[in-house]
Amino acid sequence: MPSAPKILCFGDSLTQYGVRSGAWVQRLISATEAKADVVVRGFSGYNSVQALSLLPTLPTDCEMGRVFQSVSSLPLLRHMSHNGVVATLTGPFFSLPYNNVVVYFTMYLLELGITERQVGIYQTILMTTQIFASLVSGYLADKYGREATVILFDILSWPGADLFWALSDTIYGQIVGGILNGINKVVYVSFMCLLTEKATSPQRLVNFSGFHFTLLVGGLFTPIGGWVVDKYGLVDGERILLLSSAAIMTTTFSIRHCMWERERGAKAGAHAKGAGACLPSTHTILDVTEGEGERERETQSEGGEEVPVTDTVTGDVKEERGEGEGISDVCEVCDNSSDSTSTSVVADALPVSTEALVLPDTSEGKSGTSILGMDTDTHTEVVGGVAASDMGVEGEDREAGVTGETETEAPTEAGADSVTEAETMWGGLSAAFRYFVSTTPMRYCLGLAAGVQFYVIFKPLFYYDYLVKTVGVSDRGVSLVAMGMAATTIVMLLLVIPRVPPRLVPQALSLGLLIGAVAVSLLVVLETHYYVPLLATAVLLDGISIAVMRPMVDTLWSDMLEDERRASQLAGGHVLFSLIALPAGSAAAELYKWIPASPFVAASLMLLGMAACSYILGHYLRKEAQVARDTQV
């Protein structure tokens, strides 16, 4: 369930007047992330007793919470973190248009009169854009927050790119679309942080498996794209798919943005884990979120003095409550809270008086943490080191950019501020590069992840064009190939990948890469011996390899990174990956132009090398685990 605080103020005229500027309700609204809607009048004046009959008609958080919890109890989703569930539930609405577009995209470019070499140049420009995007991705993720970075650059890099691809007939318009699509690397870092932060290693494997599963669900519907292309022709059909993709993705990204688990961290508080609360017919509700392992205090330190909880009507100071007491004399805890560290306090609706929380002054110059976990300090900047981040660090504020243990006031001059930002970004990347080569297992993991990045650009670029023009598969038939591959991968992600123990991930990855090498080799045989069962076997094995490759490589890479520097290390890794993969498109284009089957021979050799790398990495990880066990003994 969403972790943001949900506070409903329901009462008589005392509650209504509390919305005025400076009054208690207005201050409560200002201290929370979400604003409040206030409904007054229209029901027998302001009589609280009669107004209580309205309560059963109001929507409750629990109604949506039960739906979310019931969906989250599905076998694949049960062991995910919250954001893993969000990514999995919304993923199909991204993957459906994406898979329909990507099957015919290279053929679409060639049909527009763009040559194979120009397609390779286009891919190189796209990769160059990704390099520059990777340079700033970690910094942007830390400075502006994961969710804001994801929604902004997702809209630019997918719907924006789709429009250029659909409306342009020249290589130049396609390149503009490619440049927009290349900045999606900014999204990748923030998105990976959302999937991995506040998730254990087993949860990360299930998160990645679920997310890659949803990316493949859209592949089951590629026959829709095949039907559109068959009915309207390759160029017009692909344009229809691109325009519909822009509309669907814009809607999906907007909905997903509202579902992310957000943090309201503060330096003195812990991450909030609030859950919605049921709304009984005779009670008003106030959510009070607790921190990791301890209850949020109901007082605020301000200038060395505590600001207590007071009564709005009488002004009397409420007595300090014990550990197990709530805000009102009579309270209940909602029995379906999604987090054991969250308490939903249900206070009696009083017909005459209303209790409120007097919040600390948040004007400039004041500092401290409010009872709701909101950081009221002024903006601070990091002195040296890695860019600001809340990755796995309890009680930090991503919006304020607070990290580390040493802080200073933000520079007041624009020039000094820009210098500090540049030093922070480059310092974080430099530290990440040093970390990547610090140990032998890290170097092998880096090589493995970089090899996969090169492969996923190199091998698919002319895959479907090869099947149509060289092997002899029809335009509609190639959509069935994509559907078969997606179906195979989905079965693997549902039935096999979740059962792989974390300690066996490197070995399972090696086996999957070897299977992929066999599948790609069969494509070479199909050039001269087109046989449908042979093609089906190649598709089956390729689907198995894809199911194993991406989630397991992502899991290994995420586990090797440091939580407190995850964003900058993800960004630094993708700078290196993009540099290594930069010639992938041009190399595939030149090989395909020379001998159509040659890119797949090279891809098979790549998979064999990566399988060996994964096996060696597993050997080193086993040795490290054994040393750790011996040390504990």
XYZ file of C-alpha atoms in Angstrom:
633
model
C 0.000 0.000 0.000
C 1.164 3.602 -0.513
C 3.427 4.868 2.255
C 2.526 8.569 2.042
C 0.480 9.773 5.055
C -3.254 9.903 4.514
C -4.973 12.281 6.952
C -8.722 12.950 6.994
C -10.021 15.803 9.139
C -13.768 15.310 9.599
C -15.732 17.363 12.074
C -17.844 20.425 12.728
C -17.147 24.134 12.321
C -13.989 23.836 14.425
C -12.531 21.703 11.675
C -13.817 24.072 9.005
C -12.230 27.103 10.650
C -9.020 25.150 11.078
C -8.451 25.449 7.337
C -7.956 29.200 7.582
C -4.461 30.571 7.054
C -2.259 29.732 10.026
C -4.853 27.523 11.688
C -4.148 23.958 12.775
C -5.619 22.142 9.744
C -3.833 24.447 7.327
C -0.525 23.843 9.100
C -1.165 20.105 9.028
C -1.844 20.280 5.288
C 1.336 22.264 4.692
C 3.456 19.734 6.587
C 2.371 16.742 4.505
C 3.294 15.877 0.953
C -0.281 15.494 -0.241
C -2.777 18.329 0.017
C -6.223 17.835 1.533
C -9.670 18.262 0.042
C -12.141 19.846 2.457
C -15.913 19.394 2.096
C -18.109 21.699 4.219
C -21.787 22.702 4.464
C -24.606 21.034 2.613
C -25.622 18.512 5.289
C -27.740 19.943 8.115
C -25.307 22.713 8.878
C -22.341 21.688 10.983
C -23.929 19.242 13.399
C -21.284 16.552 14.010
C -23.734 13.883 15.118
C -25.750 14.113 11.902
C -22.597 14.465 9.829
C -21.424 11.075 11.077
C -24.002 9.405 8.853
C -21.939 10.581 5.891
C -18.938 8.526 6.911
C -20.070 5.145 5.507
C -20.379 6.732 2.060
C -16.804 8.024 1.999
C -14.160 5.991 0.142
C -11.526 4.477 2.394
C -7.877 3.698 1.955
C -8.549 0.150 3.057
C -10.797 -0.511 0.072
C -7.900 0.198 -2.273
C -5.435 -1.345 0.149
C -7.231 -4.687 0.157
C -7.158 -4.758 -3.631
C -3.435 -3.994 -3.645
C -2.739 -6.590 -0.965
C -4.787 -9.270 -2.726
C -2.939 -8.642 -5.972
C 0.376 -8.626 -4.105
C -0.396 -12.075 -2.699
C -0.128 -13.672 -6.132
C 2.756 -16.206 -6.259
C 5.086 -14.067 -8.379
C 4.323 -10.832 -6.510
C 4.267 -12.146 -2.954
C 8.033 -11.947 -2.445
C 8.568 -8.586 -4.158
C 9.186 -5.205 -2.612
C 6.477 -2.561 -3.062
C 8.147 -0.922 -6.059
C 8.766 -4.320 -7.607
C 5.017 -4.927 -7.517
C 4.368 -1.503 -9.054
C 6.823 -2.139 -11.891
C 5.324 -5.565 -12.522
C 1.704 -4.396 -12.549
C 2.335 -1.476 -14.910
C 4.976 -3.145 -17.061
C 2.611 -4.829 -19.551
C 1.217 -1.457 -20.610
C 4.717 -0.405 -21.609
C 5.790 -3.699 -23.126
C 2.725 -4.191 -25.343
C 3.322 -1.133 -27.568
C 7.103 -1.509 -27.270
C 7.163 -5.104 -28.505
C 4.837 -4.351 -31.399
C 7.012 -1.428 -32.494
C 10.431 -3.051 -32.121
C 9.663 -6.110 -34.268
C 9.258 -4.038 -37.420
C 11.376 -0.978 -36.605
C 14.568 -1.900 -38.489
C 12.530 -3.081 -41.470
C 10.609 0.214 -41.272
C 13.844 2.217 -41.476
C 15.081 0.191 -44.443
C 11.705 0.594 -46.154
C 12.022 4.387 -45.827
C 15.163 4.183 -47.956
C 17.687 4.269 -45.120
C 20.660 1.992 -45.848
C 22.120 -0.670 -43.557
C 25.149 1.536 -42.936
C 22.927 4.484 -42.000
C 21.039 2.216 -39.618
C 24.379 1.423 -37.984
C 25.244 5.136 -37.781
C 21.821 5.828 -36.282
C 22.471 3.172 -33.629
C 25.907 4.662 -32.880
C 24.407 8.138 -32.389
C 21.787 6.661 -30.086
C 24.525 4.971 -28.045
C 26.544 8.199 -27.904
C 23.504 9.960 -26.475
C 23.186 7.194 -23.915
C 26.783 7.782 -22.836
C 26.155 11.455 -22.115
C 22.864 10.596 -20.421
C 24.635 8.027 -18.242
C 27.161 10.656 -17.143
C 24.472 12.750 -15.480
C 21.946 10.038 -14.630
C 23.198 9.293 -11.121
C 23.494 12.968 -10.263
C 19.978 13.725 -11.535
C 18.573 10.720 -9.678
C 20.061 11.958 -6.419
C 19.326 15.662 -6.834
C 15.753 15.553 -8.118
C 14.602 12.189 -6.803
C 14.027 8.859 -8.484
C 10.328 9.329 -9.215
C 10.638 12.808 -10.746
C 13.555 11.729 -12.925
C 11.717 8.643 -14.158
C 8.488 10.404 -15.140
C 10.169 13.345 -16.901
C 12.690 11.444 -18.973
C 10.342 8.531 -19.670
C 7.911 10.939 -21.333
C 10.690 12.536 -23.395
C 12.441 9.337 -24.409
C 9.476 7.174 -25.408
C 6.341 9.132 -26.420
C 8.534 12.011 -27.619
C 10.739 9.714 -29.675
C 7.720 7.826 -31.038
C 6.321 11.029 -32.510
C 9.556 11.833 -34.368
C 9.891 8.269 -35.635
C 6.300 8.211 -36.856
C 6.195 11.625 -38.530
C 9.609 11.735 -40.244
C 10.533 10.258 -43.627
C 14.241 11.100 -43.467
C 17.254 9.819 -41.591
C 17.547 13.184 -39.807
C 14.125 12.960 -38.186
C 14.834 9.379 -37.174
C 18.118 10.499 -35.596
C 16.288 13.160 -33.558
C 13.977 10.422 -32.313
C 17.007 8.278 -31.519
C 18.615 11.091 -29.528
C 15.441 11.538 -27.497
C 15.284 7.801 -26.935
C 18.939 7.755 -25.885
C 18.297 9.959 -22.866
C 16.303 7.050 -21.455
C 19.559 6.021 -19.772
C 18.769 8.711 -17.210
C 15.607 6.758 -16.422
C 17.445 3.456 -16.151
C 19.515 4.478 -13.137
C 16.561 5.926 -11.227
C 14.377 2.971 -12.157
C 17.002 0.476 -10.995
C 17.292 2.359 -7.701
C 13.525 2.143 -7.220
C 13.625 -1.621 -7.794
C 16.647 -2.319 -5.591
C 16.482 0.137 -2.704
C 14.645 -1.164 0.340
C 14.747 -4.657 -1.186
C 16.756 -7.671 -0.060
C 18.854 -9.720 -2.483
C 16.139 -12.410 -2.888
C 13.558 -9.649 -3.410
C 15.767 -8.069 -6.067
C 15.913 -11.306 -8.038
C 12.115 -11.605 -7.912
C 11.745 -7.886 -8.712
C 13.882 -8.192 -11.830
C 12.246 -11.471 -12.818
C 8.799 -9.926 -12.477
C 9.751 -6.785 -14.353
C 11.363 -8.676 -17.226
C 8.336 -10.960 -17.192
C 6.059 -7.984 -17.832
C 8.344 -6.729 -20.597
C 7.728 -10.032 -22.317
C 3.974 -10.136 -21.755
C 3.652 -7.599 -24.549
C 5.389 -10.071 -26.830
C 2.324 -12.304 -26.604
C 0.407 -9.601 -28.462
C 2.858 -9.022 -31.318
C 0.394 -10.682 -33.730
C -1.620 -7.465 -33.318
C 1.293 -5.587 -34.843
C 1.579 -8.248 -37.525
C -2.085 -7.793 -38.405
C -1.715 -3.977 -38.560
C 1.357 -4.213 -40.815
C -0.298 -6.822 -43.012
C -3.438 -4.672 -43.415
C -1.894 -1.210 -43.864
C 1.570 -1.999 -45.178
C 4.928 -1.825 -43.433
C 5.379 1.972 -43.362
C 1.801 3.027 -42.541
C 1.317 0.105 -40.175
C 4.472 0.919 -38.207
C 3.418 4.565 -37.979
C 0.062 3.539 -36.530
C 1.885 1.405 -33.967
C 4.241 4.278 -33.070
C 1.449 6.815 -32.548
C -0.602 4.410 -30.445
C 2.565 3.621 -28.476
C 3.018 7.309 -27.623
C -0.524 7.538 -26.229
C -0.396 4.282 -24.232
C 3.037 4.950 -22.740
C 2.154 8.472 -21.649
C -0.843 7.138 -19.736
C 1.150 4.266 -18.230
C 4.012 6.443 -17.011
C 1.595 8.880 -15.383
C -0.239 6.128 -13.498
C 2.985 4.433 -12.407
C 4.329 7.733 -11.092
C 1.413 7.923 -8.654
C 2.001 4.369 -7.399
C 5.694 4.496 -6.418
C 6.547 4.108 -2.759
C 7.845 7.512 -1.753
C 10.003 8.525 1.156
C 9.612 11.541 3.382
C 12.952 11.097 5.086
C 14.463 13.432 7.644
C 17.873 13.471 9.246
C 16.546 12.641 12.687
C 13.813 10.269 11.568
C 13.583 6.961 9.823
C 11.873 5.977 6.608
C 8.125 6.205 6.912
C 6.194 3.050 6.318
C 2.642 4.325 6.538
C -0.336 2.355 5.417
C -3.924 3.293 4.837
C -6.391 2.766 7.622
C -9.969 1.617 7.693
C -12.492 4.336 8.363
C -15.123 3.142 10.851
C -18.550 4.729 10.644
C -18.214 6.510 14.013
C -14.585 7.609 13.983
C -12.299 10.111 12.398
C -8.833 8.987 11.429
C -5.289 10.193 11.803
C -2.349 8.185 10.447
C 0.810 8.346 12.488
C 3.742 6.629 10.800
C 6.492 5.058 12.796
C 10.151 4.699 11.965
C 12.320 1.608 11.663
C 11.881 -0.054 15.025
C 10.767 2.950 17.079
C 7.702 5.131 17.400
C 7.731 8.650 15.947
C 7.767 11.149 18.802
C 4.823 13.514 19.100
C 6.986 16.429 20.089
C 9.335 18.647 18.142
C 12.698 19.850 19.255
C 12.952 23.544 18.509
C 15.617 25.667 20.085
C 16.187 23.095 22.806
C 12.526 23.088 23.894
C 9.834 20.604 23.083
C 6.653 21.678 21.359
C 3.924 19.505 22.886
C 0.609 18.303 21.549
C -2.133 20.727 22.596
C -5.883 20.853 22.514
C -7.263 23.199 19.865
C -10.208 24.382 21.932
C -8.850 24.656 25.470
C -5.191 25.178 24.686
C -4.272 22.731 27.462
C -1.103 20.744 27.035
C -1.799 17.065 26.655
C 0.020 14.714 28.981
C 2.967 12.853 27.543
C 1.823 9.412 26.544
C 3.489 6.131 27.196
C 4.917 3.819 24.564
C 1.683 2.005 23.946
C -0.732 4.942 24.023
C -2.232 6.798 21.119
C -3.301 10.371 20.501
C -6.798 10.052 21.932
C -8.051 8.350 25.042
C -9.873 5.751 22.985
C -7.958 4.385 19.991
C -7.874 1.367 17.776
C -5.286 0.036 15.387
C -6.442 -0.896 11.903
C -6.040 -4.644 11.621
C -5.018 -4.690 7.983
C -1.997 -2.420 8.116
C 0.539 -3.545 5.555
C 3.551 -2.842 7.763
C 4.186 -3.964 11.291
C 5.974 -0.692 12.018
C 3.006 1.480 11.024
C 0.234 2.501 13.384
C -3.101 3.889 12.212
C -4.709 5.691 15.133
C -8.484 5.908 15.075
C -9.781 8.623 17.404
C -13.364 9.118 18.485
C -15.218 11.838 16.604
C -16.090 14.372 19.263
C -19.361 16.283 18.801
C -17.992 19.494 20.310
C -14.211 19.707 20.397
C -11.517 18.599 18.021
C -7.965 17.566 18.841
C -5.144 18.734 16.658
C -1.397 18.588 16.468
C 0.405 21.901 16.856
C 3.245 21.674 14.363
C 6.599 23.399 14.705
C 7.272 26.643 12.905
C 8.781 25.831 9.511
C 9.675 29.362 8.565
C 13.137 30.222 7.317
C 15.823 29.901 9.924
C 14.034 27.201 11.874
C 15.273 23.655 11.774
C 14.179 20.272 12.922
C 11.916 17.413 12.032
C 8.160 17.557 12.302
C 6.153 14.799 13.869
C 5.227 13.594 10.397
C 8.826 13.044 9.403
C 9.130 16.113 7.184
C 12.548 17.723 7.056
C 12.252 21.433 7.801
C 15.910 22.321 7.404
C 17.028 24.594 4.633
C 18.650 23.057 1.577
C 22.150 21.653 2.152
C 24.833 20.478 -0.236
C 27.352 17.682 0.096
C 30.959 18.576 0.781
C 32.933 16.347 -1.616
C 32.239 12.682 -2.206
C 29.268 11.141 -3.912
C 26.126 12.935 -5.046
C 23.297 13.210 -2.544
C 21.276 10.034 -2.218
C 18.868 8.258 0.054
C 19.876 4.819 -1.206
C 19.546 2.500 1.728
C 20.524 5.239 4.212
C 17.916 5.663 6.907
C 16.417 9.069 7.520
C 17.754 11.014 4.560
C 15.816 13.391 2.348
C 16.172 12.907 -1.379
C 14.568 16.198 -2.244
C 16.923 18.141 -0.023
C 19.944 16.283 -1.347
C 21.302 15.279 2.057
C 23.898 12.550 2.361
C 26.954 11.585 4.309
C 27.813 12.847 7.754
C 29.300 16.239 6.878
C 27.101 19.065 5.690
C 27.401 22.759 4.956
C 24.990 25.417 3.883
C 24.316 25.576 0.176
C 26.402 28.114 -1.785
C 24.532 31.341 -2.249
C 26.095 32.283 -5.584
C 25.061 30.535 -8.778
C 28.646 30.055 -9.880
C 29.697 28.384 -6.652
C 26.613 26.198 -6.763
C 27.359 24.957 -10.284
C 30.977 24.205 -9.350
C 29.828 22.200 -6.347
C 27.353 20.253 -8.481
C 29.973 19.467 -11.113
C 32.477 18.337 -8.503
C 29.834 16.165 -6.866
C 28.878 14.492 -10.155
C 32.425 13.853 -11.394
C 33.635 12.881 -7.942
C 30.895 10.269 -7.711
C 31.687 8.833 -11.146
C 35.415 8.761 -10.418
C 34.812 6.897 -7.160
C 32.535 4.464 -9.006
C 35.186 3.706 -11.639
C 37.750 2.983 -8.932
C 35.313 0.667 -7.187
C 34.665 -1.303 -10.389
C 38.299 -2.418 -10.597
C 38.904 -2.762 -6.864
C 38.401 -6.546 -6.657
C 38.614 -9.501 -9.019
C 34.916 -10.493 -8.666
C 33.910 -6.894 -9.363
C 36.009 -6.852 -12.542
C 34.430 -10.077 -13.781
C 30.944 -8.794 -12.986
C 31.718 -5.561 -14.831
C 32.900 -7.492 -17.887
C 29.821 -9.712 -17.794
C 27.382 -6.792 -17.546
C 29.211 -4.887 -20.297
C 29.139 -7.940 -22.556
C 25.392 -8.325 -22.087
C 24.893 -4.639 -22.914
C 26.827 -5.072 -26.167
C 24.955 -8.279 -27.017
C 21.428 -6.916 -26.512
C 22.179 -4.180 -29.070
C 24.242 -6.234 -31.492
C 22.132 -9.382 -31.896
C 18.525 -8.065 -32.209
C 19.289 -5.173 -34.586
C 18.822 -7.176 -37.805
C 17.245 -10.279 -36.257
C 13.745 -9.917 -37.706
C 14.981 -8.506 -41.009
C 17.206 -11.582 -41.324
C 14.272 -13.907 -40.690
C 12.131 -12.170 -43.325
C 14.647 -11.471 -46.099
C 17.139 -14.326 -45.688
C 15.338 -17.192 -43.979
C 11.994 -16.551 -45.699
C 9.568 -15.963 -42.827
C 6.551 -13.807 -43.765
C 5.824 -10.384 -42.251
C 2.938 -11.808 -40.248
C 4.906 -14.957 -39.381
C 7.716 -12.961 -37.788
C 5.245 -11.619 -35.224
C 4.505 -15.241 -34.262
C 8.240 -15.758 -33.732
C 8.253 -12.851 -31.278
C 5.165 -14.235 -29.540
C 6.693 -17.714 -29.200
C 9.894 -16.308 -27.745
C 7.929 -14.199 -25.259
C 5.765 -17.159 -24.204
C 8.836 -19.311 -23.557
C 10.503 -16.611 -21.529
C 7.360 -15.990 -19.474
C 7.102 -19.665 -18.526
C 10.745 -19.589 -17.428
C 10.263 -16.454 -15.356
C 7.174 -17.881 -13.664
C 8.290 -21.442 -12.982
C 12.083 -21.591 -13.007
C 13.821 -18.297 -12.201
C 12.089 -17.681 -8.807
C 13.283 -21.122 -7.663
C 16.970 -20.442 -8.335
C 18.816 -19.910 -5.004
C 20.895 -16.709 -4.925
C 24.096 -18.703 -4.428
C 23.505 -20.572 -7.713
C 22.758 -17.509 -9.851
C 26.211 -17.419 -11.565
C 26.027 -21.102 -12.485
C 22.449 -20.821 -13.754
C 23.467 -17.782 -15.781
C 26.347 -19.719 -17.365
C 23.957 -22.476 -18.409
C 21.492 -19.974 -19.846
C 24.214 -18.262 -21.874
C 25.349 -21.597 -23.301
C 21.765 -22.362 -24.325
C 21.612 -18.956 -25.991
C 24.787 -19.720 -27.957
C 23.154 -22.863 -29.335
C 19.988 -20.933 -30.247
C 21.880 -18.237 -32.153
C 23.956 -20.874 -33.962
C 20.737 -22.451 -35.250
C 19.901 -19.141 -36.959
C 23.002 -19.591 -39.109
C 21.841 -23.060 -40.128
C 18.404 -21.680 -41.052
C 19.941 -19.583 -43.829
C 20.425 -22.675 -45.985
C 18.063 -25.162 -44.297
C 14.768 -23.459 -43.511
C 12.820 -25.987 -41.511
C 9.936 -24.889 -39.276
C 10.734 -27.279 -36.370
C 14.334 -26.037 -36.454
C 13.127 -22.435 -36.286
C 10.802 -23.345 -33.407
C 13.718 -24.936 -31.538
C 15.841 -21.824 -32.038
C 13.014 -19.624 -30.741
C 12.468 -21.899 -27.720
C 16.150 -21.912 -26.729
C 16.484 -18.185 -27.351
C 13.530 -17.518 -25.047
C 15.132 -19.607 -22.292
C 18.386 -17.693 -22.654
C 16.668 -14.295 -22.499
C 14.729 -15.314 -19.379
C 17.948 -16.264 -17.615
C 20.219 -13.513 -18.909
C 18.682 -10.176 -17.994
C 17.258 -10.713 -14.473
C 20.286 -12.675 -13.278
C 22.847 -10.238 -14.682
C 20.898 -7.335 -13.182
C 20.769 -9.147 -9.830
C 24.491 -9.914 -9.798
C 25.356 -6.352 -10.752
C 23.025 -4.831 -8.136
C 24.351 -7.103 -5.393
C 27.930 -6.060 -6.159
C 27.188 -2.347 -5.750
C 27.302 -0.382 -2.513
C 23.932 0.783 -1.203
C 25.111 4.230 -0.167
C 26.617 4.915 -3.607
C 24.242 2.934 -5.777
C 23.037 5.758 -8.048
C 26.516 7.038 -8.913
C 27.835 3.493 -9.405
C 24.921 2.576 -11.657
C 25.592 5.724 -13.663
C 29.325 5.031 -13.862
C 28.697 1.456 -14.910
C 26.421 2.505 -17.706
C 28.917 5.046 -18.950
C 31.382 2.184 -19.367
C 28.727 -0.135 -20.794
C 27.679 2.449 -23.340
C 31.279 3.135 -24.365
C 31.862 -0.577 -24.892
C 28.560 -0.995 -26.751
C 29.056 2.153 -28.840
C 30.282 0.294 -31.955
C 27.706 -2.511 -31.599
C 25.217 -1.073 -34.099
C 27.805 -0.190 -36.743
C 29.558 -3.545 -36.314
C 26.281 -5.431 -36.738
C 25.398 -3.336 -39.808
C 28.753 -3.930 -41.510
C 28.682 -7.658 -40.793
C 25.064 -7.954 -41.951
C 25.846 -6.090 -45.159
C 28.843 -8.387 -45.770
C 27.239 -11.761 -44.916
C 23.715 -11.732 -43.420
C 24.455 -14.644 -41.071
C 27.776 -13.288 -39.774
C 26.312 -11.158 -36.928
C 24.813 -14.305 -35.436
C 28.098 -16.198 -35.616
C 29.710 -13.353 -33.685
C 26.811 -13.272 -31.206
C 27.235 -16.987 -30.505
C 30.918 -16.465 -29.701
C 30.029 -13.587 -27.365
C 27.640 -15.796 -25.415
C 30.292 -18.482 -24.990
C 32.720 -15.907 -23.595
C 30.124 -14.506 -21.195
C 29.245 -18.022 -20.002
C 32.891 -18.594 -19.070
C 33.024 -15.205 -17.327
C 29.912 -15.998 -15.284
C 31.287 -19.373 -14.217
C 34.558 -17.814 -13.007
C 32.633 -15.094 -11.169
C 30.614 -17.770 -9.372
C 33.861 -19.449 -8.299
C 35.153 -16.238 -6.717
C 31.837 -15.503 -5.021
C 31.784 -18.980 -3.467
C 35.289 -18.439 -2.123
C 34.295 -15.094 -0.613
C 31.224 -16.650 1.007
C 33.328 -19.438 2.488
C 35.842 -16.949 3.893
C 32.992 -14.973 5.449
C 31.572 -18.113 7.087
C 34.985 -19.115 8.424
C 35.476 -15.627 9.852
C 32.148 -15.785 11.673
C 33.023 -19.156 13.166
